[in-house]
PDB file of C-alpha atoms in Angstrom:
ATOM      1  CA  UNK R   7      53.679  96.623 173.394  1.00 51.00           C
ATOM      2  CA  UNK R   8      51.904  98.003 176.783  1.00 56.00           C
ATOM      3  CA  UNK R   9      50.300 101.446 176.344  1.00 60.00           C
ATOM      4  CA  UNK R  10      52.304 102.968 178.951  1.00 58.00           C
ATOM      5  CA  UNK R  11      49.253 105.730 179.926  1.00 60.00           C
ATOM      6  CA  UNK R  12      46.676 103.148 180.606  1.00 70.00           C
ATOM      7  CA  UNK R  13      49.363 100.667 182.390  1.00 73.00           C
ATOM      8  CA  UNK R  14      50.311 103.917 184.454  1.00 70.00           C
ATOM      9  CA  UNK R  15      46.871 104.947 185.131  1.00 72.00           C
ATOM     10  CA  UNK R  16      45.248 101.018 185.711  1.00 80.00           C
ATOM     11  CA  UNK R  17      47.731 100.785 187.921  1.00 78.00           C
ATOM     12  CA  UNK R  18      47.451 103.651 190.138  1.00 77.00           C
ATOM     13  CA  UNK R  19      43.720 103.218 190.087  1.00 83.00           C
ATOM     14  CA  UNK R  20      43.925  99.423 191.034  1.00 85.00           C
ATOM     15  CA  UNK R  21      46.269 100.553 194.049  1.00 81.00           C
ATOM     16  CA  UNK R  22      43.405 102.948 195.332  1.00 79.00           C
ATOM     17  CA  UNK R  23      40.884 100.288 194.968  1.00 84.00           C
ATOM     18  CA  UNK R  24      43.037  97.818 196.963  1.00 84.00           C
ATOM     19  CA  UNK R  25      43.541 100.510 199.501  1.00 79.00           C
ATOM     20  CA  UNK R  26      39.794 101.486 200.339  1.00 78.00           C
ATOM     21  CA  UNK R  27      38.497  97.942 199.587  1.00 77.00           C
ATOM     22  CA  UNK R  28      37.161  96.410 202.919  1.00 74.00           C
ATOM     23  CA  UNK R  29      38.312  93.113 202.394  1.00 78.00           C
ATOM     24  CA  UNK R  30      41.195  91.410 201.067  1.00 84.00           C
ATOM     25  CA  UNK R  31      41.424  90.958 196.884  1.00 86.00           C
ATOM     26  CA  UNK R  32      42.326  87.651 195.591  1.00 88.00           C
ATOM     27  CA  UNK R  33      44.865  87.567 192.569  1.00 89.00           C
ATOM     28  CA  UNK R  34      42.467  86.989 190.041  1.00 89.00           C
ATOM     29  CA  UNK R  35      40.783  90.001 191.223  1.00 87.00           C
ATOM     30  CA  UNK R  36      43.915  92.247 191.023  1.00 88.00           C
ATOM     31  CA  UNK R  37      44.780  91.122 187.333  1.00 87.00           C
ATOM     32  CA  UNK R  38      41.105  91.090 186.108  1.00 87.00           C
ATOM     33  CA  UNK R  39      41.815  94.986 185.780  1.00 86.00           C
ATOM     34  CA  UNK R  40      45.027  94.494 183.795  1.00 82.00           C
ATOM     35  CA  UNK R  41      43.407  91.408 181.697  1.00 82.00           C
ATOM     36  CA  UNK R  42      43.064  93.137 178.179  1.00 80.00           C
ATOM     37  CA  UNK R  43      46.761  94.788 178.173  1.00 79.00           C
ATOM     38  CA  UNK R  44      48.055  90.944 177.560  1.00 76.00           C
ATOM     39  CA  UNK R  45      50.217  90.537 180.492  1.00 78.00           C
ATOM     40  CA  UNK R  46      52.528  87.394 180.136  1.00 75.00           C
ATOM     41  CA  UNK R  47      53.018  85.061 183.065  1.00 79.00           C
ATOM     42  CA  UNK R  48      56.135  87.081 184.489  1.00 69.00           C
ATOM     43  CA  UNK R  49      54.662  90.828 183.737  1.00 76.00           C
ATOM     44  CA  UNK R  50      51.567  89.598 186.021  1.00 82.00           C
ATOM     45  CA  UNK R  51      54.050  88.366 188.837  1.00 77.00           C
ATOM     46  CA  UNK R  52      55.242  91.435 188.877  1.00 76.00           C
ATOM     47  CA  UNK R  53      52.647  93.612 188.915  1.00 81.00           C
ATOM     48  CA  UNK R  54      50.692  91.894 191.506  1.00 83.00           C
ATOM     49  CA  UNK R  55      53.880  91.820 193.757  1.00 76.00           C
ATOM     50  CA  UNK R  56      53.985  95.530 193.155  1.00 77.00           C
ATOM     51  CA  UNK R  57      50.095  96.085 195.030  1.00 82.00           C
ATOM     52  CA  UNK R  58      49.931  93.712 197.641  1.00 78.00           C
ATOM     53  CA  UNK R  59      53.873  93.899 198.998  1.00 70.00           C
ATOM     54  CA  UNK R  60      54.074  96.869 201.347  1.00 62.00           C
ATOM     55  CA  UNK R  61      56.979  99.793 200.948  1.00 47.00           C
ATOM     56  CA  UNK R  62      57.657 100.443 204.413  1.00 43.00           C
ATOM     57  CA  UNK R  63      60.604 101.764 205.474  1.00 39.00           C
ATOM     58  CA  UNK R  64      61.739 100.187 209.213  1.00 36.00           C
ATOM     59  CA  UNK R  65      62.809 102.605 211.516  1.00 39.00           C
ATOM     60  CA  UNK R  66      65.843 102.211 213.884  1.00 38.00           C
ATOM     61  CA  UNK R  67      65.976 103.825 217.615  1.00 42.00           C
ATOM     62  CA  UNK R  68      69.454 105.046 217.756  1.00 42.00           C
ATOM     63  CA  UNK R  69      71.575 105.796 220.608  1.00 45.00           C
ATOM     64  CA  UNK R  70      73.127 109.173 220.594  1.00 47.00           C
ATOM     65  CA  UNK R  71      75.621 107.727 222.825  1.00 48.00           C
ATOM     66  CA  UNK R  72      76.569 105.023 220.255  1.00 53.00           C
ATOM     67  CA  UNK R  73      79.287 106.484 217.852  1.00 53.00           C
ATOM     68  CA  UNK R  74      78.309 103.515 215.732  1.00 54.00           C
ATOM     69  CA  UNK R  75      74.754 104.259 215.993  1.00 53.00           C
ATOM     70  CA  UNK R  76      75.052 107.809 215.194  1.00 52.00           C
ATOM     71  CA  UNK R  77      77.131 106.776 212.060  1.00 55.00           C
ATOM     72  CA  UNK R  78      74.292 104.695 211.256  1.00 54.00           C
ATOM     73  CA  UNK R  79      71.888 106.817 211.192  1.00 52.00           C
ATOM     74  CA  UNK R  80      74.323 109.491 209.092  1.00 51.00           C
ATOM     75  CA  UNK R  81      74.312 106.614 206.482  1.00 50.00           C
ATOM     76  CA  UNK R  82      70.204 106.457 207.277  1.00 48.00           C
ATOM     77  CA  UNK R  83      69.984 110.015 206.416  1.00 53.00           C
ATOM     78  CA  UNK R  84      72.139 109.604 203.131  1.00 52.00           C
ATOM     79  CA  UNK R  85      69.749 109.212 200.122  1.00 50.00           C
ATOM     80  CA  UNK R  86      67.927 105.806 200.293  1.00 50.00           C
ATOM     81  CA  UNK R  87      66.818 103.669 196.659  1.00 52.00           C
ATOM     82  CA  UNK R  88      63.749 104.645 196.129  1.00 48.00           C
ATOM     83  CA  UNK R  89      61.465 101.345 196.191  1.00 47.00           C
ATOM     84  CA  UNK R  90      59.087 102.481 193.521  1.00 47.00           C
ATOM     85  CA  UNK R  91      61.598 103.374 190.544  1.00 54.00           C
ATOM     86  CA  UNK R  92      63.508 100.387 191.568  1.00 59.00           C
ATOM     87  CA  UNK R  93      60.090  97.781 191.689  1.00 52.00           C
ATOM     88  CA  UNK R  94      60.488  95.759 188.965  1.00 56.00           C
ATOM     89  CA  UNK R  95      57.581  97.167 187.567  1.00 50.00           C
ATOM     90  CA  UNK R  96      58.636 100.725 186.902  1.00 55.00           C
ATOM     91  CA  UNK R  97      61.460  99.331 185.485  1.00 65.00           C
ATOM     92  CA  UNK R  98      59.067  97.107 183.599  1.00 65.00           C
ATOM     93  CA  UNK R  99      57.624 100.879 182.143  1.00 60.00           C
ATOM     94  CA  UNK R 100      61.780 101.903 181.727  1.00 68.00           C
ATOM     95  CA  UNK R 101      62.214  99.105 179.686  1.00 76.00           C
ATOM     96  CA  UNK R 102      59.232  99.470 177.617  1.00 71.00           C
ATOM     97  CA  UNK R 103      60.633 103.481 177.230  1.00 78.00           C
ATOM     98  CA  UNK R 104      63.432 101.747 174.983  1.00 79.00           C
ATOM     99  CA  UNK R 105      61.535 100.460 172.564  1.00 78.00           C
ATOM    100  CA  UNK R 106      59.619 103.335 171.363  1.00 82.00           C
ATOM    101  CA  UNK R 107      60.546 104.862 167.937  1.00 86.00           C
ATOM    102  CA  UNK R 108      62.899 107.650 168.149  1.00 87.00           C
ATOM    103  CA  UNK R 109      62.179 110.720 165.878  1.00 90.00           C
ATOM    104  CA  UNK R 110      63.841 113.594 164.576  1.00 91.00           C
ATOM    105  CA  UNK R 111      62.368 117.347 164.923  1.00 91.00           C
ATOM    106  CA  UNK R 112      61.525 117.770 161.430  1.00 94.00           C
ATOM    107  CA  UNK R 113      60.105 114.325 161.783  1.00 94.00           C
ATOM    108  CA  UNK R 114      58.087 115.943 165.069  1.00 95.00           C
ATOM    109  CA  UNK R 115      57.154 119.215 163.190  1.00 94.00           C
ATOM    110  CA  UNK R 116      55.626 117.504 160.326  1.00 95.00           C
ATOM    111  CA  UNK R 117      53.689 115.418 162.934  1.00 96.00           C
ATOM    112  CA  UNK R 118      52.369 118.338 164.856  1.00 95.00           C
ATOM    113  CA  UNK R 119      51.046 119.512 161.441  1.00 94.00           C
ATOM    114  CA  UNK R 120      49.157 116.250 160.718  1.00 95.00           C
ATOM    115  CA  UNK R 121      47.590 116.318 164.362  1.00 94.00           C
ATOM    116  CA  UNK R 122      46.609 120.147 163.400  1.00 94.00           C
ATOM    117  CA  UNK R 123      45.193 119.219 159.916  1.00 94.00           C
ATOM    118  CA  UNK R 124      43.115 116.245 162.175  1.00 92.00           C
ATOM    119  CA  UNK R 125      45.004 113.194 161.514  1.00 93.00           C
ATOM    120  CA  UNK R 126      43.660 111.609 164.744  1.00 90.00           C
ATOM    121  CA  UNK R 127      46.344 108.791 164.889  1.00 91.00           C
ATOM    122  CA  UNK R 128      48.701 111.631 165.459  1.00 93.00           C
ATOM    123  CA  UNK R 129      47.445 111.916 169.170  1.00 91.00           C
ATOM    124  CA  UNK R 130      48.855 108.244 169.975  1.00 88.00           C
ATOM    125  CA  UNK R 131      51.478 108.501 168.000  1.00 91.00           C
ATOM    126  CA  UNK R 132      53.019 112.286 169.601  1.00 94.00           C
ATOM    127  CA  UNK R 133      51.298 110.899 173.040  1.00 90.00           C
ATOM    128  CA  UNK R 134      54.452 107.788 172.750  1.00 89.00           C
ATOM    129  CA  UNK R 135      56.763 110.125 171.371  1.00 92.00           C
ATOM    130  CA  UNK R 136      56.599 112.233 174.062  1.00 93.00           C
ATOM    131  CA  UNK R 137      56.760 110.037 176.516  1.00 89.00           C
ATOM    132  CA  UNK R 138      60.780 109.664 177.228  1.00 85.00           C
ATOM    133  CA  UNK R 139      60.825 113.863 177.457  1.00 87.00           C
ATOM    134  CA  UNK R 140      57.936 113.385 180.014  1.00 88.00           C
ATOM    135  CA  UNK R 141      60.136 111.516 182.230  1.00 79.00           C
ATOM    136  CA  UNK R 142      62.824 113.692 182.127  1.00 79.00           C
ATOM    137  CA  UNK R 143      60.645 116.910 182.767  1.00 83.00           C
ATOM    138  CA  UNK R 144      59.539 114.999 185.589  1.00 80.00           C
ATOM    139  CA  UNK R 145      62.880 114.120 186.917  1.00 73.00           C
ATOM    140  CA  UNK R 146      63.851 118.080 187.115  1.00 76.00           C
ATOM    141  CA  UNK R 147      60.170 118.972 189.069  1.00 76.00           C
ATOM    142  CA  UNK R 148      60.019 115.997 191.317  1.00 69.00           C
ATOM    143  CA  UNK R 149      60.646 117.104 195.218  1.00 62.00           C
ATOM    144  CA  UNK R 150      61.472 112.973 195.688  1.00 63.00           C
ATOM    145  CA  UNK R 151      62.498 110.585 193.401  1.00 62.00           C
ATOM    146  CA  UNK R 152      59.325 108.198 195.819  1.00 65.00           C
ATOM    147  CA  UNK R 153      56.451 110.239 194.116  1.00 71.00           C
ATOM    148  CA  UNK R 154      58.371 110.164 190.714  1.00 73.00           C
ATOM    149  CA  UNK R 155      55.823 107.720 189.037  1.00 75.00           C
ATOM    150  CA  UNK R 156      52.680 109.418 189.541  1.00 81.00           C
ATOM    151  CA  UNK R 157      54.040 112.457 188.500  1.00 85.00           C
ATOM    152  CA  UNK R 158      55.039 111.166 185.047  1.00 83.00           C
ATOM    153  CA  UNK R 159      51.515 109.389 184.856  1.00 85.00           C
ATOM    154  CA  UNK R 160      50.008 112.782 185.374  1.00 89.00           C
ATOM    155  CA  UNK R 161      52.278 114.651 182.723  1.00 90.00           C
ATOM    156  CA  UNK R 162      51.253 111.564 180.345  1.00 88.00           C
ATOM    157  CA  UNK R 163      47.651 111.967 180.851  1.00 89.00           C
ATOM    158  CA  UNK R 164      47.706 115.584 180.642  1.00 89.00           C
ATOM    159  CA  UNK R 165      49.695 115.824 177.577  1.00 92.00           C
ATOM    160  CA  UNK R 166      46.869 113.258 175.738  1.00 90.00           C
ATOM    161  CA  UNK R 167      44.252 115.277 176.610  1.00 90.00           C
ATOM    162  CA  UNK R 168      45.862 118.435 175.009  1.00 91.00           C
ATOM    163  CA  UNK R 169      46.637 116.272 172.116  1.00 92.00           C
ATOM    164  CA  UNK R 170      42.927 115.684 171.769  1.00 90.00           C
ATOM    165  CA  UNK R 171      42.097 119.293 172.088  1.00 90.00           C
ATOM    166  CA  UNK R 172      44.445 120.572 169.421  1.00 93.00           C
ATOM    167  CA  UNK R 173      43.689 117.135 167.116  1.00 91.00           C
ATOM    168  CA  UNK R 174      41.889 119.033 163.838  1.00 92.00           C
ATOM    169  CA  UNK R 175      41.684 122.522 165.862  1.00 90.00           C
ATOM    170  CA  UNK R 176      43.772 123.895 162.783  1.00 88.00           C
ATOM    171  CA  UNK R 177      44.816 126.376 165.272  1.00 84.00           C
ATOM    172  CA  UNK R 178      48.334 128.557 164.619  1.00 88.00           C
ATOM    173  CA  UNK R 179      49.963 127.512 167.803  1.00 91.00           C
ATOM    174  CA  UNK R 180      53.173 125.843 168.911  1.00 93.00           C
ATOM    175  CA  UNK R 181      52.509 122.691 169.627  1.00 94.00           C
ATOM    176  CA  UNK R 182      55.307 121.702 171.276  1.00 94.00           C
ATOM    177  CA  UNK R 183      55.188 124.616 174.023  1.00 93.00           C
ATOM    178  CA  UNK R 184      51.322 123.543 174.348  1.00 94.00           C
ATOM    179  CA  UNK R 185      52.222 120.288 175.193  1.00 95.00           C
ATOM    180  CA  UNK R 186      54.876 121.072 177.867  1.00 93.00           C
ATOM    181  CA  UNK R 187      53.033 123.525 179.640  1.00 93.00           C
ATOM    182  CA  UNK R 188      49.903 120.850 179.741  1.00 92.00           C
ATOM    183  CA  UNK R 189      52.053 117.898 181.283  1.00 92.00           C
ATOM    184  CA  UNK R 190      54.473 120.675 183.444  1.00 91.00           C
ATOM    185  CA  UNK R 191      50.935 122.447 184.962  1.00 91.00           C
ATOM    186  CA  UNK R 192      49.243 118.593 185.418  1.00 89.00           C
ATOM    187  CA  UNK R 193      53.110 117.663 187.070  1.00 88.00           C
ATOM    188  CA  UNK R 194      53.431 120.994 189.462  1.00 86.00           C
ATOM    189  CA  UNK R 195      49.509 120.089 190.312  1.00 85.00           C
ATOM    190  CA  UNK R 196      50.442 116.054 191.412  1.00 83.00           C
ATOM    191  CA  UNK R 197      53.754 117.273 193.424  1.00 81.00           C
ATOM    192  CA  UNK R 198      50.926 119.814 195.454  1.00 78.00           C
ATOM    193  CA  UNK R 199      48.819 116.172 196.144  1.00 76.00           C
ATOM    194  CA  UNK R 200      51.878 114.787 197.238  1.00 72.00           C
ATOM    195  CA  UNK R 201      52.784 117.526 199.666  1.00 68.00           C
ATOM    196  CA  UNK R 202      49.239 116.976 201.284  1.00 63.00           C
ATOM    197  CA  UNK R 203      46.897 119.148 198.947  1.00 51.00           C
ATOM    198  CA  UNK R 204      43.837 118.140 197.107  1.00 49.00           C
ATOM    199  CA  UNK R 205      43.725 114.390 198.294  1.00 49.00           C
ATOM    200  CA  UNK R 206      40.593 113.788 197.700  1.00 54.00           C
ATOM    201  CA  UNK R 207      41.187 115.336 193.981  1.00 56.00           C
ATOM    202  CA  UNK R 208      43.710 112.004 193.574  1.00 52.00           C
ATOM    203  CA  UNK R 209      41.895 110.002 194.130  1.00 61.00           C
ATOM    204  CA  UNK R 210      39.298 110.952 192.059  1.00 69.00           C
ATOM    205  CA  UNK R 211      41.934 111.140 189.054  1.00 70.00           C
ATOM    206  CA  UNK R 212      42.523 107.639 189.468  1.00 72.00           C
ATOM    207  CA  UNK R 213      38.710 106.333 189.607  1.00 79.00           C
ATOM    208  CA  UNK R 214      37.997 108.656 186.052  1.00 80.00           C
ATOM    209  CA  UNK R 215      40.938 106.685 184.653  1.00 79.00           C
ATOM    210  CA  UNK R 216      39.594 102.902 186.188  1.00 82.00           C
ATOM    211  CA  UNK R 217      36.318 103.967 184.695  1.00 85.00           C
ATOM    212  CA  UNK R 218      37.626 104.738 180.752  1.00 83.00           C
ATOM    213  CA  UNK R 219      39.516 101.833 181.259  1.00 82.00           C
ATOM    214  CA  UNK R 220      36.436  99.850 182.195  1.00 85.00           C
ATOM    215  CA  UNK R 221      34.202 101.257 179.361  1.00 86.00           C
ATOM    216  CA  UNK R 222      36.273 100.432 176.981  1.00 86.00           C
ATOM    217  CA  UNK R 223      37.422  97.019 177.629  1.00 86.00           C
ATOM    218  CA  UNK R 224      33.640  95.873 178.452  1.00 88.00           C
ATOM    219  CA  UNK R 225      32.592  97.618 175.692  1.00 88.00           C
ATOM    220  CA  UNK R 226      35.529  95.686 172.881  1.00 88.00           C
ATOM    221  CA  UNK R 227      34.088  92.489 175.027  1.00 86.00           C
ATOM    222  CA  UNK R 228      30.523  92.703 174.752  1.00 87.00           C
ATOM    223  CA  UNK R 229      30.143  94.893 171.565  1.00 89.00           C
ATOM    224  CA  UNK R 230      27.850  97.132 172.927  1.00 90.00           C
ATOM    225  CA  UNK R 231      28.293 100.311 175.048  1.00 89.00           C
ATOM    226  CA  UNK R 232      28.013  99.090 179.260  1.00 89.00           C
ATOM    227  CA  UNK R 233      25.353 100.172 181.208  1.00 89.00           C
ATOM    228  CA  UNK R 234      26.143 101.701 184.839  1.00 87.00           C
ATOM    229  CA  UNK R 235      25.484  98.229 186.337  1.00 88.00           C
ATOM    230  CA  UNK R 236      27.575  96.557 184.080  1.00 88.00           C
ATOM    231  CA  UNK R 237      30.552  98.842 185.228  1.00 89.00           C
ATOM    232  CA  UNK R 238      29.510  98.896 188.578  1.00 87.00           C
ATOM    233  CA  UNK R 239      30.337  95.152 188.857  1.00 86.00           C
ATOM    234  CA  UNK R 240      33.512  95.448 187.098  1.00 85.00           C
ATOM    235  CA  UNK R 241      35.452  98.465 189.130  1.00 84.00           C
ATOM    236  CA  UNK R 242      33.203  97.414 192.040  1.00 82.00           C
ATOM    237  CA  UNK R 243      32.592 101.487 192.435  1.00 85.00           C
ATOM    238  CA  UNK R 244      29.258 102.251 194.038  1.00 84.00           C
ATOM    239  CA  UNK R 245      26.424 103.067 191.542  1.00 82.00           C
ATOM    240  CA  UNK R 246      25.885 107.447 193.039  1.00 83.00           C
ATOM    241  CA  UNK R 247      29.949 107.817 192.836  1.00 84.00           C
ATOM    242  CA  UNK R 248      30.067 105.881 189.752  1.00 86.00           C
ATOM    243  CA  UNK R 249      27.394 108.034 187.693  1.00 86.00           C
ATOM    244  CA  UNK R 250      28.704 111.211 189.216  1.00 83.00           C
ATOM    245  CA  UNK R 251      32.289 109.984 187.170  1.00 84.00           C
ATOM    246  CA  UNK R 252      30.891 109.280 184.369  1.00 85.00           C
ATOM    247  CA  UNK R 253      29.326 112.251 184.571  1.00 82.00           C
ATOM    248  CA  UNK R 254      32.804 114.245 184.944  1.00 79.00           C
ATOM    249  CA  UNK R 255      33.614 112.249 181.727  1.00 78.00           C
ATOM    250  CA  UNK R 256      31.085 113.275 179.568  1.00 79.00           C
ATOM    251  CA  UNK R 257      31.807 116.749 180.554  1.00 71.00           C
ATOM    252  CA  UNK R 258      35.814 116.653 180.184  1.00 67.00           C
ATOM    253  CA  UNK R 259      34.924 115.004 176.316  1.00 66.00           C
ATOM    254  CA  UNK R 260      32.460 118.300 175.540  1.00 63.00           C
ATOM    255  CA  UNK R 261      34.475 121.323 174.071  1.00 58.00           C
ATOM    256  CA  UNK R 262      35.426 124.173 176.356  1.00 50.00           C
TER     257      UNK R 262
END
């Protein structure tokens, strides 16, 4: 099965890339990025319809002396499908939602223990479990249902980290309320980007997560640990912006 936070976060990433690049990228160049996830023939149709067909909405000059105008543009105003939950690759991440094991709250608790005790296959584990509520969180905080996406791929990333925080902290905590107020702070933070704050913050998010991705699928490739030219070539991220990442990496790994 797709790992629905590095999907999420390859995919945002990959759109940012396509959107600064100065020229055009081919198809193999789109997939390249998604190669290791093991996309069949019909996932990768979708995907690369998803970043390279634009989701413009037309608009329509209306005569406000045209009743039937008017009641067109009533039915304009009405709430419109959004074009990103309805892609057929969000549903593609929906769909994937269905088949994740479904677990009870003593099930949970005894989980939350393990992760505390250091049982570092916990953090996957709760990170997939969690990722249903995520979505629904996200449903009640989002201002549109057009920025939806991003905002459950920052509640998913957020709530990983935390689970590698607390993974053998042995702390006395609740781990449940941790985790919510991780991906609800990380969700309230995306819906300010989307309401024109901290732009240039985005976009750094979704470099950082191009850049894991990178590391580690060069790194299961070549058996050895990339150098900064070696991941240069692959995101195609200058070598000064690409250090200074890496950097921001190292940094978000050390303990607080």
């Amino acid at each position: 099965m797709i790992d629905q936070n590095t999907f999420t976060e390859t995919l945002r990433a990959v759109q940012e890339i396509i959107r600064t690049s100065a020229q055009p990228m081919t198809r193999e160049e789109i997939l390249s990025y998604f190669k290791d996830m093991e996309l069949d023939s019909q996932q990768e149709a979708m995907v690369f319809e998803f970043l390279t067909v634009p989701h413009e909405e037309e608009e329509t000059v209306v005569d406000e002396a045209d009743p039937e105008q008017r009641e067109d543009e009533t039915k304009k105003d009405a709430p419109q499908p959004d074009p990103i939950s309805d892609s057929p690759v969000f549903q593609m991440y929906l769909e994937e939602l269905k088949d994740l094991p479904k677990y009870s709250k003593e099930q949970l608790e005894e989980m939350y223990k393990k992760l505390l005790a250091g049982e570092e296959t916990m953090v996957q584990a709760l990170s997939n479990a969690w990722l249903p509520g995520v979505l629904e969180v996200a449903k009640k905080l989002s201002l549109s249902p057009e920025g939806l996406p991003d905002i459950v791929q920052e509640g998913n990333m957020a709530l990983f980290l935390r689970l590698g925080e607390l993974c053998g902290s042995r702390e006395s905590v609740d781990v449940e309320e941790e985790l919510l107020t991780a991906a609800e702070e990380a969700m309230k933070a995306c819906i300010r980007e989307q309401t024109g704050e901290d732009e240039q913050e985005n976009s750094v998010v979704g470099k950082v997560a191009l850049v894991n991705e990178a590391v580690k699928y060069l790194k299961d490739q070549n058996g050895h640990e990339p150098s900064i030219k070696e991941i240069e070539e692959y995101t195609r991220i200058p070598g000064e912006e690409l250090a200074d990442l890496l950097q921001l990496i190292e940094k978000a790994k050390k303990p607080s």
